[in-house]
Amino acid sequence: MKNLIERKLEELLSGVRPAVLFDAMRHAVMSGGKRVRPQICLAAAVAVGGKAEDAVCPACAIELLHSYTLVHDDLPSMDNDTERRGQPTVWTKFGEANAVLAGDALQSLAFRAAAQSPKNADRIVAELAEAGVGVVRGQVEDLDGDDVDFIYRHKTADLFIAAAVMGAYAGGGSEADVGRLREYALNLGLAFQFEDDLLDDDSPYSKAETERMVAEHTEAAVSALEGLSGDTSFLASLAERLMGRSE
Amino acid sequence: MKNLIERKLEELLSGVRPAVLFDAMRHAVMSGGKRVRPQICLAAAVAVGGKAEDAVCPACAIELLHSYTLVHDDLPSMDNDTERRGQPTVWTKFGEANAVLAGDALQSLAFRAAAQSPKNADRIVAELAEAGVGVVRGQVEDLDGDDVDFIYRHKTADLFIAAAVMGAYAGGGSEADVGRLREYALNLGLAFQFEDDLLDDDSPYSKAETERMVAEHTEAAVSALEGLSGDTSFLASLAERLMGRSE
């Protein structure tokens, strides 16, 4: 599935000029991301009985949106990070102004990709826009506020939800299927975030509490897959991997 | 026409939380813009025989996209401007991180508005995405390059083109009508940019050359309106105002 995504991402980026903008955008997108969100998107299309190929456009859209948030999160005025995945961050390599602009263009490119979805493009774009606003809401609360549930819900889960819901629409799923995948992705996102907390000494929750949250949300994610007509094995194993049950 | 736009912009912004994000976004959008682009969008719907009301969503979308570009252009790493329209810029009032984030959320909100268009939402979103990438291309070239034609084409004209084309789609125009309005808006945008140059001592063109360019592009804009079935008086007078023929 990853090959489908990598090829389409290259295609979407191609033709961007001037060269410095292309280089900065490509550096942000093609530098070894695990592609978790786009894989959720493709797998959601499969889970509703569609084909992974149907969801390549929204899958790339969610990855481009995610990429832009990382570029902007790394800025000096935000997290001030100079390295990501062992590489210099976009602002470190291309300057701060180009990093702001490359992130901005990646967001537009995400919507261009979403609009190219062969099926239900209007719903897919609406879902991506919802996630786009949501992820910023979570980030602002993270900078200025202290509502941890709000931060987890929006900063992390919103992109998982959009990935799954867009995939379900792209695969031609019913509203009931979309609802199941929304529930799955919300819980997957929260499990993912609590799992992250286990590695974080500043977590507001105790280790025991955090482990219980990971287990509860993982179980809820897997349960939500019941009733889907297609193959849900990828989505189920992704949730279970978070529990350390495999790999 | 402006009332339609102001009301819908308020509606689109309402419900954004946390409060600091809402305040920063509202400060960017509701602070006395002339609403040229959204008015072009509404007028384009009328020019193809539709109603202005049909184009309120894309009209707000183009204004939200334009607003985000201003918020980011003003950042310290870009133009480092502390005032806009007699008010402190978003970063001056809300801090640099919040300004980056408010701009990011405005871009998502622009696409949410575009996706809500009752007619041809998919084409409207695609056109907005094209302009979203284009305007950044122009801005990067403006920062790092010297291709003035490229800068004028993308930094200014792309948003005018998207406004007119989205309005034509929203009003149910034919592909031929869309083509006419694309031609109109390209020339209007270039005339607008050259007109701006008359006030700019750093312009790469002589005053006589610039005046000739304004006249030529204005004429081409007005000519492009021929053949449209609806009322084109607003669009024609907008172009002619640029020539100082009225107001």
PDB file of C-alpha atoms in Angstrom, chain B residues 24 27 70-71 74-76 79-84 87-100:
ATOM      1  CA  ALA B  24      -6.878  36.087  16.102  1.00  0.00           C
ATOM      2  CA  HIS B  27      -9.026  40.125  13.850  1.00  0.00           C
ATOM      3  CA  LEU B  70      -1.913  38.614   4.662  1.00  0.00           C
ATOM      4  CA  VAL B  71      -1.487  37.179   8.180  1.00  0.00           C
ATOM      5  CA  ASP B  74       3.077  40.180   7.882  1.00  0.00           C
ATOM      6  CA  LEU B  75       5.115  37.720  10.016  1.00  0.00           C
ATOM      7  CA  PRO B  76       8.554  38.813  11.270  1.00  0.00           C
ATOM      8  CA  ASP B  79       7.600  41.324   5.667  1.00  0.00           C
ATOM      9  CA  ASN B  80       7.829  42.017   9.421  1.00  0.00           C
ATOM     10  CA  ASP B  81       4.878  44.421   9.379  1.00  0.00           C
ATOM     11  CA  THR B  82       3.397  45.634  12.655  1.00  0.00           C
ATOM     12  CA  GLU B  83       0.391  47.475  11.231  1.00  0.00           C
ATOM     13  CA  ARG B  84      -2.233  46.752   8.594  1.00  0.00           C
ATOM     14  CA  GLN B  87      -4.541  48.086  13.278  1.00  0.00           C
ATOM     15  CA  PRO B  88      -1.790  45.970  14.824  1.00  0.00           C
ATOM     16  CA  THR B  89      -1.071  42.918  12.679  1.00  0.00           C
ATOM     17  CA  VAL B  90      -2.132  39.502  13.999  1.00  0.00           C
ATOM     18  CA  TRP B  91       1.366  38.517  15.158  1.00  0.00           C
ATOM     19  CA  THR B  92       1.859  41.881  16.896  1.00  0.00           C
ATOM     20  CA  LYS B  93      -1.388  41.459  18.824  1.00  0.00           C
ATOM     21  CA  PHE B  94      -1.519  37.692  19.436  1.00  0.00           C
ATOM     22  CA  GLY B  95       2.119  36.556  19.144  1.00  0.00           C
ATOM     23  CA  GLU B  96       3.957  34.918  16.306  1.00  0.00           C
ATOM     24  CA  ALA B  97       2.934  31.290  16.987  1.00  0.00           C
ATOM     25  CA  ASN B  98      -0.745  32.211  17.162  1.00  0.00           C
ATOM     26  CA  ALA B  99      -0.417  34.179  13.926  1.00  0.00           C
ATOM     27  CA  VAL B 100       1.078  31.186  12.113  1.00  0.00           C
TER      28      VAL B 100
END
